[in-house]
Coordinates of C-alpha atoms in Angstrom, one line a residue:
M1 CA 0.0 0.0 0.0
A2 CA 2.9 2.4 0.8
E3 CA 4.3 1.7 -2.7
L4 CA 1.0 2.7 -4.3
E5 CA 0.8 5.8 -2.2
R6 CA 4.4 6.7 -3.2
K7 CA 3.5 6.2 -6.9
I8 CA 0.4 8.3 -6.6
A9 CA 2.4 11.1 -4.9
E10 CA 5.0 11.0 -7.7
L11 CA 2.2 11.3 -10.3
E12 CA 0.5 14.1 -8.5
N13 CA 3.8 16.0 -8.3
A14 CA 4.7 15.3 -12.0
V15 CA 1.4 16.3 -13.5
P16 CA 0.3 19.9 -13.3
T17 CA -3.0 20.4 -11.5
T18 CA -5.9 20.6 -14.0
A19 CA -7.7 23.9 -14.2
P20 CA -11.5 24.1 -13.7
A21 CA -13.6 23.5 -16.9
A22 CA -14.2 27.2 -17.3
E23 CA -10.5 27.9 -17.5
A24 CA -9.9 24.9 -19.7
E25 CA -12.2 26.5 -22.3
S26 CA -10.6 29.9 -21.9
D27 CA -8.3 29.3 -24.9
R28 CA -11.2 28.6 -27.2
A29 CA -12.3 31.2 -29.7
P30 CA -16.0 32.3 -29.6
N31 CA -16.9 29.8 -32.4
G32 CA -15.6 26.9 -30.4
T33 CA -12.4 26.4 -32.4
K34 CA -9.1 26.3 -30.5
S35 CA -7.2 29.5 -30.2
T36 CA -3.7 29.5 -31.9
N37 CA -2.2 31.1 -28.8
P38 CA -0.1 28.5 -27.0
T39 CA -0.9 28.3 -23.3
A40 CA 0.2 26.2 -20.3
D41 CA -3.1 24.4 -20.7
D42 CA -1.9 23.0 -24.1
D43 CA 0.3 20.6 -22.0
T44 CA -2.3 20.0 -19.3
F45 CA -5.1 19.3 -21.7
W46 CA -3.3 17.6 -24.5
A47 CA -5.7 14.6 -24.5
L48 CA -8.8 16.9 -24.4
N49 CA -7.4 19.1 -27.2
G50 CA -6.8 16.0 -29.3
L51 CA -10.4 14.9 -28.7
I52 CA -11.8 18.3 -29.6
D53 CA -9.6 18.5 -32.8
R54 CA -10.9 15.1 -33.8
A55 CA -14.6 15.2 -32.7
A56 CA -15.2 18.9 -33.2
D57 CA -18.7 20.0 -32.4
E58 CA -20.1 16.5 -32.3
G59 CA -18.1 15.9 -29.1
G60 CA -17.4 12.6 -27.4
V61 CA -15.8 10.8 -24.5
V62 CA -12.5 8.9 -24.5
Y63 CA -10.4 7.1 -22.0
T64 CA -7.0 5.7 -22.9
G65 CA -3.9 4.4 -21.3
H66 CA -0.5 2.9 -21.8
T67 CA 1.2 1.1 -18.9
T68 CA 3.3 -1.9 -18.0
P69 CA 1.6 -3.7 -15.1
P70 CA 3.8 -4.6 -12.1
G71 CA 5.8 -7.7 -13.0
G72 CA 4.6 -7.4 -16.6
E73 CA 7.0 -7.9 -19.5
S74 CA 5.3 -5.6 -22.0
P75 CA 3.1 -2.5 -21.8
V76 CA -0.7 -2.7 -22.2
S77 CA -2.2 0.0 -24.5
W78 CA -6.0 0.6 -24.6
Q79 CA -8.3 3.3 -25.9
M80 CA -12.1 3.4 -25.9
G81 CA -14.3 6.2 -27.0
L82 CA -17.7 7.1 -28.3
P83 CA -19.2 10.1 -30.0
S84 CA -21.7 12.1 -27.9
A85 CA -24.6 10.8 -29.9
A86 CA -23.7 7.2 -29.2
I87 CA -23.3 8.0 -25.5
N88 CA -26.7 9.7 -25.4
D89 CA -28.2 6.4 -26.7
L90 CA -26.7 4.3 -23.9
N91 CA -28.8 2.9 -21.1
F92 CA -26.7 3.8 -18.1
A93 CA -28.3 0.9 -16.1
E94 CA -26.4 -1.6 -18.3
A95 CA -23.2 -0.5 -16.6
A96 CA -24.6 -1.7 -13.2
P97 CA -23.2 -5.3 -13.2
A98 CA -19.7 -4.2 -14.1
L99 CA -19.7 -1.3 -11.6
A100 CA -21.5 -3.2 -8.8
A101 CA -18.8 -5.9 -8.9
L102 CA -16.3 -3.1 -7.9
G103 CA -18.5 -1.8 -5.1
H104 CA -16.8 -3.6 -2.2
P105 CA -13.5 -2.5 -0.8
V106 CA -12.3 -6.1 -0.4
R107 CA -12.9 -6.7 -4.1
L108 CA -10.9 -3.6 -5.0
E109 CA -8.1 -4.8 -2.8
L110 CA -8.2 -8.2 -4.4
L111 CA -8.0 -6.7 -7.8
Q112 CA -5.1 -4.6 -6.8
A113 CA -3.3 -7.6 -5.3
I114 CA -3.9 -9.7 -8.5
Y115 CA -2.9 -6.8 -10.7
E116 CA 0.3 -6.5 -8.7
G117 CA 1.1 -10.3 -9.1
T118 CA -0.6 -12.3 -6.4
T119 CA -2.5 -14.7 -8.6
T120 CA -3.7 -17.7 -6.5
V121 CA -6.3 -18.0 -3.9
A122 CA -3.8 -19.7 -1.6
Q123 CA -1.5 -16.6 -1.9
L124 CA -4.4 -14.2 -1.4
G125 CA -5.5 -16.3 1.7
E126 CA -2.2 -15.4 3.4
D127 CA -3.5 -11.8 3.6
E128 CA -5.9 -11.2 6.5
R129 CA -7.7 -8.4 4.6
F130 CA -9.3 -10.9 2.2
G131 CA -11.0 -13.1 4.8
T132 CA -11.5 -16.9 4.4
T133 CA -10.8 -18.9 1.3
G134 CA -14.6 -19.1 0.8
Q135 CA -14.9 -15.3 1.0
I136 CA -12.1 -14.9 -1.4
Y137 CA -13.7 -17.3 -3.9
H138 CA -17.0 -15.4 -3.5
H139 CA -15.4 -12.1 -4.4
I140 CA -13.3 -13.6 -7.2
H141 CA -16.3 -15.2 -8.8
A142 CA -18.2 -11.9 -8.6
L143 CA -15.3 -10.1 -10.3
A144 CA -14.9 -12.8 -12.9
G145 CA -18.6 -12.8 -13.7
A146 CA -18.4 -9.1 -14.4
G147 CA -15.3 -9.5 -16.6
W148 CA -12.8 -7.9 -14.2
L149 CA -10.9 -11.2 -13.7
E150 CA -10.1 -14.3 -15.7
N151 CA -8.6 -17.7 -14.9
S152 CA -5.3 -17.6 -16.7
R153 CA -4.4 -21.2 -15.9
R154 CA -5.6 -23.6 -13.3
G155 CA -5.8 -21.8 -10.0
H156 CA -4.3 -18.5 -11.3
W157 CA -6.2 -15.3 -11.8
R158 CA -5.4 -12.2 -13.7
V159 CA -7.0 -8.9 -14.8
P160 CA -7.6 -9.4 -18.5
G161 CA -5.5 -7.2 -20.7
Q162 CA -8.6 -5.4 -22.1
K163 CA -9.7 -4.5 -18.6
I164 CA -6.4 -3.1 -17.2
I165 CA -6.8 0.4 -18.5
P166 CA -10.6 0.6 -17.8
L167 CA -9.9 -0.6 -14.2
L168 CA -7.1 1.9 -13.7
T169 CA -9.3 4.6 -15.2
L170 CA -12.0 3.9 -12.7
I171 CA -9.5 3.9 -9.9
L172 CA -8.2 7.2 -11.1
I173 CA -11.7 8.6 -11.2
G174 CA -12.4 7.3 -7.7
T175 CA -9.2 8.7 -6.2
H176 CA -9.0 12.1 -7.9

């Protein structure tokens, strides 16, 4: 846990604090196009500026990431996005199973431990935070049922590659 807190502190110190939305739009011309005046916000809002350049007035939402998981040999890259019109057509309730599976602190701690390399129930059972073997299996099956975990080989669990960036994105949202 101390390692995670240290990494978060490093990230917070390395990335400039984002400005409020009103300030983020202050470098926009009245017609909504980006001003040609370079500002400090160009570095802070590089992803947002790229989305605006690509999606223009239609708008959209994107999340993306590129990271090498602890103990991983290669980076995981992921991007997901939808135009605003497609988002407006979504039924938000359809997200409930995936989000509900993350709604218990022990499940988040299990996900973190598995993400960091503790992959078997026996290993997880050595940590008092996770409870009994039965409780661990209960949480693991709930997470696997929602797609947050998969059985990589007999008795070993992992966060699927296509779920690493979405998981880290949700953790970032929940902590900042």
